[in-house]
XYZ file of C-alpha atoms in Angstrom:
754
model
C 29.024 -15.396 -23.700
C 28.251 -17.292 -20.807
C 29.855 -20.838 -20.552
C 27.590 -23.842 -20.678
C 27.762 -26.183 -17.573
C 29.800 -29.174 -18.293
C 29.062 -32.798 -17.135
C 31.267 -32.172 -14.145
C 29.460 -28.807 -13.054
C 26.087 -29.586 -14.044
C 23.494 -29.960 -11.105
C 23.526 -33.775 -10.032
C 19.791 -34.046 -11.075
C 19.521 -32.059 -14.006
C 18.212 -33.673 -17.182
C 20.506 -34.284 -20.100
C 20.025 -31.583 -22.553
C 20.518 -31.403 -26.433
C 23.704 -29.856 -27.877
C 25.968 -32.299 -25.886
C 28.128 -35.186 -26.588
C 26.644 -37.966 -28.838
C 27.592 -40.332 -26.024
C 25.973 -38.615 -23.197
C 23.163 -41.028 -22.938
C 25.458 -43.975 -21.790
C 24.181 -46.745 -19.858
C 26.037 -45.869 -16.555
C 24.487 -42.481 -16.452
C 21.183 -43.989 -16.960
C 21.600 -46.537 -14.091
C 22.658 -43.516 -11.887
C 19.732 -41.434 -12.655
C 17.283 -44.400 -12.109
C 18.322 -44.390 -8.431
C 16.650 -41.125 -8.308
C 13.883 -41.587 -10.663
C 12.437 -44.832 -9.401
C 11.531 -43.763 -5.891
C 10.226 -40.346 -7.347
C 7.909 -42.277 -9.961
C 6.439 -44.211 -7.049
C 5.601 -41.064 -5.001
C 4.129 -39.557 -8.176
C 1.991 -42.630 -8.792
C 0.668 -42.705 -5.211
C -0.477 -39.016 -5.788
C -1.800 -39.460 -9.236
C -3.823 -42.582 -8.699
C -6.658 -40.913 -6.409
C -6.510 -37.630 -8.342
C -7.122 -39.568 -11.544
C -10.107 -41.372 -10.278
C -11.597 -38.142 -8.719
C -11.219 -36.245 -11.987
C -12.949 -38.892 -13.820
C -15.814 -39.117 -11.387
C -16.229 -35.219 -11.382
C -16.022 -35.222 -15.361
C -18.939 -37.605 -15.766
C -16.579 -40.155 -17.635
C -15.975 -43.726 -16.814
C -13.750 -44.124 -14.032
C -11.245 -46.095 -15.821
C -10.986 -43.182 -18.383
C -8.943 -41.299 -15.500
C -6.435 -44.184 -15.224
C -6.051 -44.703 -19.040
C -5.176 -40.975 -19.362
C -2.775 -41.115 -16.399
C -0.888 -44.158 -17.893
C -0.824 -42.375 -21.501
C 0.224 -39.137 -19.917
C 3.142 -40.478 -18.151
C 4.313 -42.786 -20.872
C 3.651 -40.927 -23.941
C 3.947 -37.273 -22.761
C 6.801 -38.021 -20.598
C 8.704 -39.865 -23.457
C 8.027 -37.192 -26.246
C 7.321 -33.988 -24.290
C 9.846 -30.939 -23.910
C 9.709 -30.597 -20.354
C 11.907 -33.570 -18.676
C 10.421 -33.225 -15.117
C 6.713 -32.387 -16.018
C 4.109 -35.187 -15.124
C 1.074 -35.276 -17.453
C -2.297 -36.887 -16.929
C -5.966 -35.821 -16.544
C -6.375 -32.435 -14.831
C -8.944 -30.604 -13.025
C -8.736 -27.573 -15.366
C -10.464 -29.730 -17.809
C -13.243 -31.320 -15.725
C -15.769 -28.742 -16.700
C -15.237 -28.796 -20.262
C -15.332 -32.677 -20.331
C -18.521 -33.027 -18.186
C -20.264 -30.535 -20.685
C -19.024 -32.572 -23.715
C -20.249 -35.758 -22.117
C -23.577 -34.351 -21.641
C -23.691 -32.883 -25.076
C -22.073 -35.540 -27.194
C -21.690 -38.747 -25.235
C -18.484 -40.519 -24.048
C -17.268 -41.880 -27.306
C -17.667 -38.649 -29.347
C -15.901 -36.698 -26.424
C -13.139 -39.377 -27.060
C -13.009 -38.291 -30.615
C -12.793 -34.630 -29.500
C -9.918 -35.418 -27.275
C -7.891 -37.284 -30.110
C -8.596 -34.341 -32.464
C -7.478 -31.883 -30.046
C -4.435 -33.733 -29.824
C -3.954 -33.529 -33.425
C -4.234 -29.828 -33.232
C -1.591 -29.619 -30.574
C 0.503 -31.747 -32.583
C 0.278 -29.268 -35.482
C 0.933 -26.202 -33.088
C 3.934 -27.804 -31.865
C 5.180 -28.765 -35.368
C 4.431 -24.954 -36.403
C 6.548 -23.761 -33.774
C 4.166 -21.519 -32.029
C 4.656 -22.981 -28.494
C 5.756 -19.466 -27.000
C 2.798 -17.745 -28.584
C 0.532 -19.712 -26.317
C 2.388 -18.113 -23.329
C 0.879 -14.536 -24.413
C -1.963 -14.963 -22.114
C -2.412 -12.592 -19.098
C -1.660 -14.402 -15.921
C -4.495 -12.902 -14.275
C -6.966 -14.594 -16.759
C -5.469 -17.928 -16.017
C -5.511 -17.426 -12.313
C -9.155 -16.566 -12.610
C -9.656 -19.496 -14.801
C -8.604 -22.001 -12.310
C -10.130 -20.145 -9.428
C -13.422 -20.488 -11.548
C -12.671 -24.056 -12.250
C -12.095 -24.619 -8.327
C -15.550 -22.942 -7.454
C -17.440 -25.160 -10.317
C -15.769 -28.329 -8.961
C -16.600 -27.338 -5.332
C -20.285 -26.753 -6.190
C -20.543 -29.927 -8.136
C -18.761 -32.242 -5.664
C -20.571 -30.996 -2.586
C -23.818 -32.678 -3.878
C -21.831 -35.936 -4.248
C -20.427 -35.415 -0.807
C -23.732 -34.970 0.675
C -24.923 -38.214 -1.060
C -26.873 -36.612 -3.807
C -26.503 -36.026 -7.573
C -24.907 -32.834 -9.007
C -26.710 -30.759 -11.405
C -25.677 -29.618 -15.051
C -24.556 -26.088 -14.212
C -22.833 -24.241 -11.439
C -25.957 -22.165 -11.010
C -28.116 -25.134 -10.377
C -25.710 -26.716 -8.067
C -25.653 -23.378 -6.147
C -29.273 -23.141 -6.009
C -29.707 -26.781 -4.903
C -27.555 -26.828 -1.931
C -30.143 -26.003 0.594
C -32.092 -29.133 -0.542
C -28.939 -31.307 -0.592
C -28.093 -30.297 2.974
C -31.592 -31.107 4.168
C -31.506 -34.310 2.582
C -28.031 -35.397 3.067
C -26.983 -39.044 3.366
C -25.321 -39.003 6.839
C -22.499 -41.767 6.154
C -21.563 -40.240 2.769
C -21.209 -36.850 4.314
C -19.184 -37.868 7.383
C -16.885 -39.839 4.922
C -16.244 -36.896 2.752
C -15.724 -34.640 5.625
C -13.237 -36.976 7.069
C -11.171 -36.924 3.905
C -11.486 -33.087 3.828
C -10.308 -32.970 7.587
C -7.260 -35.354 6.843
C -6.159 -33.477 3.872
C -6.423 -30.072 5.683
C -4.489 -31.441 8.602
C -1.804 -33.420 6.661
C 0.693 -30.792 6.488
C 0.698 -30.271 10.236
C 1.850 -33.919 10.943
C 5.276 -35.161 11.575
C 7.538 -35.289 8.459
C 7.797 -39.258 9.038
C 4.078 -39.325 8.295
C 4.053 -36.973 5.629
C 6.252 -39.064 3.428
C 2.905 -40.862 2.513
C 1.024 -38.495 -0.117
C -1.750 -36.778 1.545
C -4.316 -37.746 -1.067
C -3.502 -41.422 -0.861
C -3.707 -41.511 2.797
C -6.964 -39.689 2.936
C -8.511 -41.995 0.179
C -7.197 -45.027 1.873
C -8.411 -43.953 5.305
C -11.811 -43.068 3.943
C -12.212 -46.473 2.228
C -11.120 -48.267 5.227
C -14.021 -46.346 7.311
C -16.462 -47.101 4.858
C -15.730 -50.793 4.717
C -15.901 -50.879 8.471
C -18.732 -48.786 9.291
C -20.715 -47.751 6.115
C -20.824 -50.739 3.779
C -24.046 -49.348 1.921
C -22.723 -46.084 0.647
C -22.283 -45.538 -3.165
C -19.044 -46.649 -4.448
C -17.109 -46.665 -7.741
C -18.450 -49.282 -10.344
C -16.173 -50.889 -12.622
C -16.588 -53.188 -15.571
C -13.397 -55.151 -15.538
C -9.958 -54.098 -15.592
C -8.139 -51.031 -17.611
C -8.162 -53.025 -20.617
C -11.978 -53.928 -20.573
C -12.367 -50.085 -20.211
C -10.981 -49.229 -23.701
C -13.564 -47.490 -25.772
C -12.995 -46.460 -29.387
C -13.882 -42.866 -30.287
C -16.776 -42.202 -32.600
C -17.627 -39.270 -34.692
C -20.850 -37.289 -34.304
C -24.030 -37.806 -36.442
C -24.219 -34.224 -37.020
C -23.662 -30.801 -35.466
C -20.032 -30.634 -36.802
C -19.832 -26.866 -35.812
C -20.053 -27.749 -32.271
C -17.701 -30.471 -32.577
C -15.024 -28.503 -33.990
C -15.588 -25.683 -31.592
C -15.162 -28.249 -28.902
C -11.964 -29.530 -30.494
C -10.334 -26.050 -30.650
C -11.710 -25.362 -26.899
C -9.976 -28.399 -25.543
C -6.857 -27.765 -27.551
C -6.505 -24.370 -26.387
C -7.149 -24.924 -22.783
C -4.921 -28.195 -22.587
C -2.107 -26.350 -24.496
C -2.166 -23.191 -22.223
C -2.329 -25.218 -19.045
C 0.487 -27.736 -19.999
C 2.684 -24.913 -20.766
C 2.152 -22.693 -17.976
C 2.779 -25.848 -15.774
C 6.006 -26.452 -17.588
C 7.337 -22.881 -16.989
C 6.596 -23.329 -13.480
C 8.547 -26.438 -13.226
C 11.421 -24.810 -14.719
C 11.289 -22.234 -12.066
C 11.058 -24.984 -9.403
C 14.328 -26.755 -10.805
C 17.018 -24.478 -12.233
C 18.480 -27.430 -13.908
C 15.737 -27.929 -16.591
C 14.525 -25.648 -19.533
C 11.627 -26.746 -21.327
C 11.403 -26.837 -25.271
C 7.720 -25.519 -25.400
C 7.276 -26.639 -28.946
C 8.356 -30.275 -28.190
C 5.941 -30.064 -25.191
C 3.060 -29.248 -27.516
C 4.034 -32.048 -29.694
C 4.440 -34.663 -26.841
C 0.940 -33.396 -25.305
C -0.679 -33.750 -28.817
C 0.582 -37.081 -29.061
C -0.632 -38.194 -25.654
C -4.169 -36.769 -26.483
C -4.389 -38.457 -29.579
C -3.600 -42.029 -27.869
C -5.653 -41.145 -24.714
C -8.598 -40.282 -26.956
C -8.292 -43.423 -29.193
C -8.194 -45.755 -26.143
C -11.286 -44.152 -24.283
C -9.115 -41.925 -21.824
C -9.787 -38.470 -20.556
C -7.871 -35.466 -22.003
C -4.123 -35.139 -20.926
C -2.248 -32.050 -19.917
C 0.690 -31.074 -17.974
C -0.282 -31.245 -14.218
C 1.560 -28.776 -11.537
C 0.520 -30.834 -8.653
C 2.033 -33.950 -9.964
C 5.036 -32.109 -11.608
C 5.757 -30.364 -8.195
C 5.583 -33.746 -6.279
C 7.977 -35.113 -9.042
C 10.650 -32.320 -8.434
C 10.284 -32.532 -4.732
C 10.825 -36.266 -4.878
C 14.170 -35.783 -6.450
C 13.583 -37.117 -10.107
C 16.380 -36.539 -12.171
C 15.214 -37.223 -15.777
C 11.952 -37.886 -17.919
C 12.161 -41.624 -16.753
C 10.332 -40.786 -13.653
C 7.167 -39.516 -15.466
C 7.369 -42.598 -17.687
C 7.709 -45.079 -14.850
C 4.835 -43.310 -13.195
C 2.678 -44.137 -16.171
C 3.773 -47.780 -16.074
C 2.943 -48.210 -12.342
C -0.690 -46.820 -13.107
C -1.150 -49.346 -16.035
C 0.149 -52.125 -13.876
C -2.079 -51.315 -10.835
C -5.136 -50.676 -13.051
C -4.571 -54.169 -14.754
C -3.870 -56.290 -11.657
C -5.810 -54.451 -8.746
C -9.088 -53.257 -10.426
C -11.039 -54.834 -7.609
C -9.406 -52.506 -4.837
C -10.797 -49.470 -6.767
C -14.416 -50.468 -6.521
C -14.144 -50.257 -2.657
C -13.707 -46.540 -2.833
C -16.891 -44.610 -1.960
C -17.831 -41.806 -4.383
C -18.097 -39.631 -1.162
C -14.290 -39.956 -0.417
C -13.372 -38.944 -3.983
C -15.758 -35.972 -3.648
C -14.076 -34.816 -0.521
C -10.736 -35.282 -2.314
C -12.043 -32.969 -5.219
C -13.458 -30.350 -2.997
C -9.961 -29.741 -1.299
C -8.301 -29.866 -5.096
C -10.974 -27.265 -6.062
C -10.318 -24.920 -3.038
C -6.662 -25.278 -3.795
C -7.158 -23.619 -7.054
C -8.327 -20.527 -5.428
C -5.542 -18.654 -3.856
C -5.784 -15.567 -1.602
C -2.275 -14.416 -3.019
C -3.746 -14.167 -6.610
C -6.595 -11.999 -5.400
C -4.115 -9.823 -3.398
C -1.841 -9.608 -6.493
C -4.771 -8.591 -8.806
C -5.850 -6.057 -6.414
C -2.454 -4.609 -6.130
C -1.800 -4.569 -9.656
C -5.223 -2.859 -10.794
C -6.273 -6.398 -12.288
C -9.002 -7.141 -9.778
C -12.011 -6.181 -12.135
C -10.512 -8.612 -14.856
C -10.071 -11.567 -12.391
C -13.652 -11.131 -10.940
C -15.288 -10.840 -14.385
C -13.313 -13.820 -15.615
C -13.957 -15.830 -12.615
C -17.765 -15.290 -12.691
C -18.013 -15.852 -16.427
C -16.043 -19.381 -16.054
C -18.506 -20.296 -13.333
C -22.012 -19.091 -14.801
C -21.243 -19.231 -18.485
C -18.784 -21.625 -19.597
C -15.141 -22.269 -19.471
C -14.104 -20.969 -23.033
C -16.599 -17.863 -22.951
C -14.956 -16.960 -19.577
C -11.636 -17.145 -20.850
C -12.324 -15.281 -23.968
C -14.215 -12.618 -22.286
C -11.085 -12.407 -19.556
C -8.503 -12.173 -22.431
C -10.796 -9.442 -24.004
C -10.862 -7.505 -20.979
C -7.160 -8.003 -20.283
C -6.294 -6.733 -23.988
C -8.504 -3.571 -23.373
C -6.849 -2.982 -20.188
C -3.391 -3.050 -21.559
C -4.305 -0.840 -24.541
C -5.699 1.792 -22.257
C -2.768 1.740 -19.692
C -0.483 1.926 -23.016
C -2.363 4.632 -24.552
C -3.465 6.771 -21.549
C -0.329 8.787 -21.047
C 0.058 9.979 -17.522
C -0.214 13.878 -17.895
C -0.426 16.126 -14.505
C -0.427 19.962 -13.998
C 1.242 20.625 -10.498
C 0.365 24.089 -9.232
C 3.502 25.991 -7.574
C 4.085 25.991 -3.830
C 5.129 29.708 -3.795
C 4.550 32.457 -6.180
C 8.244 32.497 -7.453
C 8.082 28.834 -8.527
C 6.741 27.855 -11.893
C 3.881 25.552 -12.813
C 5.020 22.049 -13.505
C 3.205 19.844 -16.188
C 4.808 16.332 -16.243
C 4.059 14.130 -19.448
C 5.170 10.277 -19.461
C 4.646 7.032 -21.405
C 3.278 7.043 -24.701
C 2.289 10.442 -26.192
C -0.222 9.490 -28.892
C -3.346 11.299 -30.398
C -5.367 9.126 -27.870
C -3.865 11.346 -25.041
C -4.902 14.588 -26.621
C -8.065 14.974 -24.674
C -6.106 14.448 -21.609
C -3.270 16.804 -22.501
C -5.785 19.587 -23.639
C -7.716 19.289 -20.225
C -4.515 19.349 -18.074
C -3.103 22.362 -20.118
C -6.240 24.330 -19.626
C -5.715 24.157 -15.718
C -2.768 26.392 -16.150
C -3.463 29.932 -15.706
C -2.646 32.421 -18.752
C 0.554 34.379 -18.354
C 2.073 31.789 -15.699
C 5.513 30.449 -16.035
C 5.470 26.722 -16.835
C 7.992 23.946 -16.704
C 7.021 20.987 -18.966
C 8.775 17.800 -18.131
C 8.572 15.310 -20.973
C 9.431 11.732 -19.957
C 8.039 9.852 -22.900
C 8.969 6.658 -24.795
C 7.072 7.593 -27.757
C 5.783 10.881 -29.334
C 3.548 11.017 -32.554
C 2.906 14.118 -34.677
C -0.558 15.151 -33.379
C 0.557 15.118 -29.934
C 3.813 17.104 -30.803
C 1.707 19.720 -32.923
C -0.824 20.068 -29.913
C 1.799 20.589 -27.248
C 3.741 23.264 -29.713
C 0.313 25.045 -30.370
C -0.308 25.473 -26.693
C 3.149 26.649 -26.198
C 2.793 29.549 -28.647
C -0.852 30.341 -27.390
C 0.399 30.388 -23.790
C 3.581 32.506 -24.586
C 1.177 34.931 -26.689
C -0.572 35.677 -23.279
C 2.728 36.863 -21.685
C 3.603 33.421 -20.240
C 6.758 31.515 -20.412
C 7.072 27.772 -21.245
C 10.328 25.793 -20.821
C 10.337 22.094 -22.147
C 12.733 19.675 -20.350
C 13.242 16.069 -21.791
C 13.994 13.151 -19.523
C 12.799 10.099 -21.773
C 14.333 8.271 -24.497
C 12.788 10.157 -27.450
C 13.986 13.508 -28.658
C 10.624 15.682 -28.872
C 11.785 17.766 -31.781
C 12.958 14.777 -34.174
C 9.113 13.960 -34.285
C 8.762 16.657 -36.985
C 11.111 15.049 -39.363
C 10.437 11.110 -39.092
C 7.844 8.487 -38.358
C 6.935 8.094 -34.912
C 8.599 5.231 -33.150
C 9.713 3.906 -29.933
C 13.441 4.610 -28.861
C 15.816 2.781 -26.604
C 18.059 4.883 -24.662
C 21.338 3.105 -25.995
C 20.242 3.781 -29.548
C 19.761 7.503 -29.414
C 22.730 9.204 -27.565
C 21.918 12.713 -26.534
C 24.592 15.372 -26.986
C 26.469 15.909 -23.595
C 25.380 19.220 -21.800
C 27.041 21.081 -19.161
C 24.390 22.288 -16.680
C 25.232 24.690 -13.786
C 25.170 22.843 -10.252
C 22.057 24.812 -9.156
C 20.004 23.740 -12.125
C 20.800 20.030 -11.294
C 19.738 20.792 -7.672
C 16.626 22.259 -8.922
C 15.969 19.067 -10.971
C 16.392 17.102 -8.063
C 14.078 18.891 -6.115
C 11.287 18.551 -8.679
C 11.817 14.994 -9.876
C 13.571 12.932 -7.199
C 13.479 14.343 -3.683
C 10.018 12.961 -3.058
C 11.475 9.496 -3.905
C 14.758 9.837 -1.781
C 12.545 11.169 1.190
C 11.242 7.858 2.125
C 14.710 6.127 2.091
C 16.259 8.895 4.514
C 13.143 9.032 6.851
C 14.757 6.579 9.324
C 18.250 8.452 9.016
C 17.334 11.743 10.343
C 18.643 11.106 13.831
C 21.245 8.358 13.318
C 23.325 6.329 10.793
C 24.513 2.644 10.695
C 26.569 2.302 7.660
C 27.991 -1.173 6.901
C 31.482 0.000 5.453
C 33.967 2.669 5.491
C 34.786 3.214 1.644
C 38.193 4.752 1.089
C 38.092 5.943 -2.556
C 40.054 8.510 -4.693
C 38.707 11.794 -5.225
C 38.377 11.205 -9.091
C 35.180 12.253 -10.451
C 34.608 9.230 -12.302
C 34.387 7.008 -9.322
C 31.028 6.722 -7.713
C 31.215 4.254 -4.714
C 27.271 4.235 -4.230
C 26.862 3.413 -7.850
C 29.431 0.436 -8.208
C 28.174 -0.910 -4.951
C 24.551 -0.665 -5.626
C 24.141 1.015 -2.245
C 22.102 3.932 -0.932
C 21.533 6.706 1.635
C 23.297 5.396 4.889
C 24.920 2.381 3.564
C 28.650 3.761 3.109
C 30.745 5.900 5.136
C 32.994 7.615 2.350
C 36.476 8.923 2.659
C 37.845 10.350 -0.509
C 41.440 11.496 -1.216
C 44.006 11.540 -3.778
C 45.022 8.061 -4.639
C 42.772 6.265 -2.036
C 45.695 5.896 0.414
C 45.701 5.266 4.161
C 48.477 7.294 6.127
C 50.665 6.091 8.750
C 49.042 6.823 12.356
C 49.568 10.313 13.282
C 50.516 11.620 9.790
C 46.981 12.865 8.894
C 44.353 13.587 11.392
C 41.438 13.348 8.905
C 42.163 9.647 8.040
C 42.930 8.660 11.647
C 39.627 10.234 12.776
C 37.748 8.754 10.096
C 38.980 5.287 10.968
C 38.272 5.744 14.512
C 34.787 6.976 13.988
C 34.033 4.228 11.546
C 35.349 1.379 13.634
C 34.893 2.333 17.292
C 32.081 4.947 16.865
C 29.855 3.289 14.194
C 31.123 -0.285 14.245
C 31.523 -0.729 10.430
C 31.753 -4.306 9.400
C 34.105 -3.582 6.391
C 36.860 -1.330 5.469
C 37.203 -0.937 1.699
C 40.208 0.620 -0.321
C 39.110 1.184 -3.917
C 41.602 2.204 -6.728
C 40.495 2.916 -10.372
C 42.018 2.740 -13.809
C 43.786 5.751 -15.345
C 44.493 7.318 -11.811
C 46.082 10.886 -12.042
C 47.820 10.092 -8.610
C 49.609 7.140 -10.062
C 50.419 8.858 -13.221
C 52.244 11.566 -10.937
C 54.122 8.888 -9.261
C 55.311 7.352 -12.409
C 56.205 10.627 -13.940
C 58.307 11.466 -10.913
C 60.077 8.237 -11.159
C 60.833 8.966 -14.673
C 62.119 12.532 -13.852
C 59.229 14.449 -14.256
C 58.326 17.457 -11.971
C 54.947 17.594 -10.203
C 55.799 20.995 -8.453
C 53.287 22.821 -10.849
C 50.637 21.098 -8.562
C 51.951 22.582 -5.360
C 54.227 21.396 -2.571
C 51.299 19.714 -0.808
C 50.246 17.681 -3.617
C 54.129 16.535 -4.037
C 54.281 15.711 -0.285
C 50.947 13.813 -0.429
C 52.252 11.495 -3.182
C 54.623 9.976 -0.235
C 51.618 7.993 0.799
C 51.357 6.418 -2.818
C 55.202 5.989 -3.308
C 55.319 2.692 -1.532
C 53.301 1.212 -4.248
C 55.767 2.076 -6.876
C 58.587 0.535 -4.857
C 56.437 -2.769 -4.464
C 55.833 -2.578 -8.296
C 59.463 -2.516 -8.991
C 60.255 -5.252 -6.541
C 57.686 -7.651 -8.582
C 54.715 -7.574 -6.417
C 52.345 -10.547 -7.450
C 49.376 -8.098 -7.943
C 51.588 -6.122 -10.398
C 52.646 -9.208 -12.308
C 49.099 -10.423 -12.723
C 47.962 -6.973 -13.872
C 50.617 -6.972 -16.518
C 49.862 -10.446 -17.659
C 46.255 -9.477 -17.885
C 47.223 -6.609 -20.288
C 46.801 -3.679 -17.927
C 49.138 -0.637 -18.428
C 51.766 0.589 -16.054
C 49.379 3.142 -14.743
C 46.824 0.371 -13.614
C 49.515 -1.981 -12.561
C 50.596 0.617 -9.929
C 46.968 1.489 -9.019
C 46.292 -2.247 -8.145
C 49.631 -2.732 -6.304
C 48.670 0.745 -4.418
C 45.407 -0.925 -3.089
C 47.334 -3.802 -1.842
C 49.839 -1.663 -0.043
C 46.902 0.361 1.515
C 45.383 -3.023 2.813
C 48.631 -3.820 4.532
C 48.855 -0.448 6.041
C 45.282 -0.876 7.450
C 46.729 -4.034 9.413
C 49.432 -2.050 11.030
C 47.065 1.083 11.950
C 46.554 1.169 15.858
C 42.753 1.526 15.182
C 42.032 -0.762 12.271
C 44.801 -3.273 13.063
C 43.239 -5.033 16.146
C 39.814 -4.817 14.843
C 41.097 -6.599 11.703
C 43.077 -9.322 13.749
C 40.100 -10.282 15.863
C 37.881 -10.530 13.005
C 35.503 -7.762 13.988
C 36.179 -5.978 10.822
C 36.997 -7.220 7.418
C 39.291 -5.513 4.833
C 38.444 -5.568 1.057
C 40.511 -4.071 -2.019
C 38.688 -2.891 -5.059
C 39.691 -1.831 -8.272
C 37.135 0.067 -10.789
C 38.116 -0.301 -14.315
C 36.530 2.743 -15.858
C 37.075 1.493 -19.525
C 34.929 -1.677 -19.068
C 32.769 -0.481 -15.966
C 33.947 -3.779 -14.110
C 35.021 -4.065 -10.681
C 38.002 -6.446 -9.785
C 38.861 -7.576 -6.256
C 42.431 -6.974 -5.073
C 44.005 -9.081 -2.263
C 47.443 -9.311 -0.988
C 48.750 -11.196 -3.778
C 45.846 -11.753 -6.442
C 43.345 -10.151 -8.684
C 39.840 -11.622 -9.129
C 37.002 -10.672 -11.464
C 33.717 -9.828 -9.565
C 31.491 -9.766 -12.580
C 29.431 -13.103 -12.461
C 28.190 -12.692 -16.060
C 31.830 -12.344 -17.565
C 33.486 -15.523 -18.528
C 37.014 -15.200 -20.204
C 39.408 -14.156 -17.444
C 41.012 -10.919 -16.610
C 42.834 -10.815 -19.815
C 39.852 -10.176 -22.000
C 38.388 -7.810 -19.465
C 41.501 -5.719 -19.008
C 42.378 -5.065 -22.549
C 40.606 -1.891 -23.695
C 41.673 0.807 -26.529
C 44.439 3.232 -25.555
C 46.032 0.721 -23.007
């Protein structure tokens, strides 16, 4: 098991987690975190203030409702939520929903819907279904956000031009020509100025960009309006934030629509909050969200916000990303940002009324545009989900948010079902008369795939020789029976059918048990000894086309990184244990992975010269392994045994490995560490032998100078076959190279039979 980071090793701005000491939250630590949290909270406050005002304006809600939601989201969700660094508040994702509810029910009933949605979220969190809310296709969520962005743009363009938005996206789109013709010049110029500032902000010097772009744009737009356009429409307030508190009100009727609205808001707010929390976890490796607790925190915030007359609250990725980038350490940053919003709204409400509506419209146009990303469209095109993306986006824009999301989810589910059940089955005609037909079958082989199977098999001529390659993770009885029936019919016409399995299922087992998916480790196949030519034939049929692009650039030259000196043992695969491919390793293999003295073996001398001087490799690697036959022979000889049955050449070759035994007897530190770690005598000698061969490289006339000047590095490795782990051997130590293994060499070394 991987060890948990201690207080000493944890990242400096990781939030305190559960499961630690009861004294973790002591005052000195809190004071230390405040040094990071207070500046971060001020930055987030400066970003949240204009965004909250703009979202409230776009939602058709009282302006102060946005600030109420921002304060409640910061204080309540920040205190109770499961994501320490997520910042909550009013979000653009619910703008369309809230605007529709305000038109249908009025503001106070919308507040009741918000509070009721919070109760639903609270119950979802208590029921521990937080992770289930993530079972939503990402392409649907991305299309939903893009649809919201387009809706916001179409709506706010009318405000930017000095007019009034219509009730639907289609009406707003149809009314744009008239709005452009009748634009109010001052409002349009102010809105476009805000758009220009926000688009150019990232190109300004870093010292200037310390001020959040939205705050700078709104402040500049407001200053221009005060100086040059005093008559433009501005935000109208009735007092401070406390005067804007409005108690929720239940509807007079239409309870079905009310309940539907509650579920819609709860679902969308929950999904947006949880996806935002997951994104924050990816941005900051020191955090890990408790999704169920996050739902509880979001639910509590919406209950409070709706009860006080605020907008719905969700986790907001823009503010959360700002919080992380500003260096926040704990949830105190989100809570303090809510306190600053509350204090500003109570003391400086008069300043808010100076902001023109066109300025906020320009801000929202940019926010809406940023919800539409070209990368998401490219991804959906590359993954075959473009139709789902386009349909979901269009339905969100021209129907409504919930219907668009539901249609998108339905399409995504149908797409997944189609991909899972539509097994890839293809017939490949032979390139020459002597080569058999190939029929490749993969994926889930169920009765849904029978039409495709039959049509593919009918393409195979009667009497032909056929190789059927089954690479399936699932085979049901109807599919098996259909394939066997065709095999019998084809053989009856004089043809030949050979079935070859490569997947995790065993085809013939389908006759004796219920169909099920298999994992390769659960169903070991009996070992088979295949002729070498049969393996080459399989390579040409199944893998050559995959290898061909990898070696395309290697046809005329090679540029390996390392010379890898390994033993001839068949159990050691240098490319496998180094995760390397064609052209990466220049490999030299001999008995005992040894380096001979200069002039004693031309093959080794020439390989070193070719690698170091000819190819300019960067590394020379000596790799030994456990249970080495050469090391056994050396130990047997030292104990009075006779290796002459293996030939005089073998006995003479052991001269290159015998120095390792001398060093082992002399108490070489690598040998002592190997013994302390539980390795047997053979493996102790194998590790010492690697250290001795590394020393020989230092003395070699080709490798030595290159190592001395740093042009080449020397590395010693030991492959433990029993545990499939690789250790690093230096001149005097052994180190584990497995980052996921915690427990030292002793545990890694001990294996049965040692």
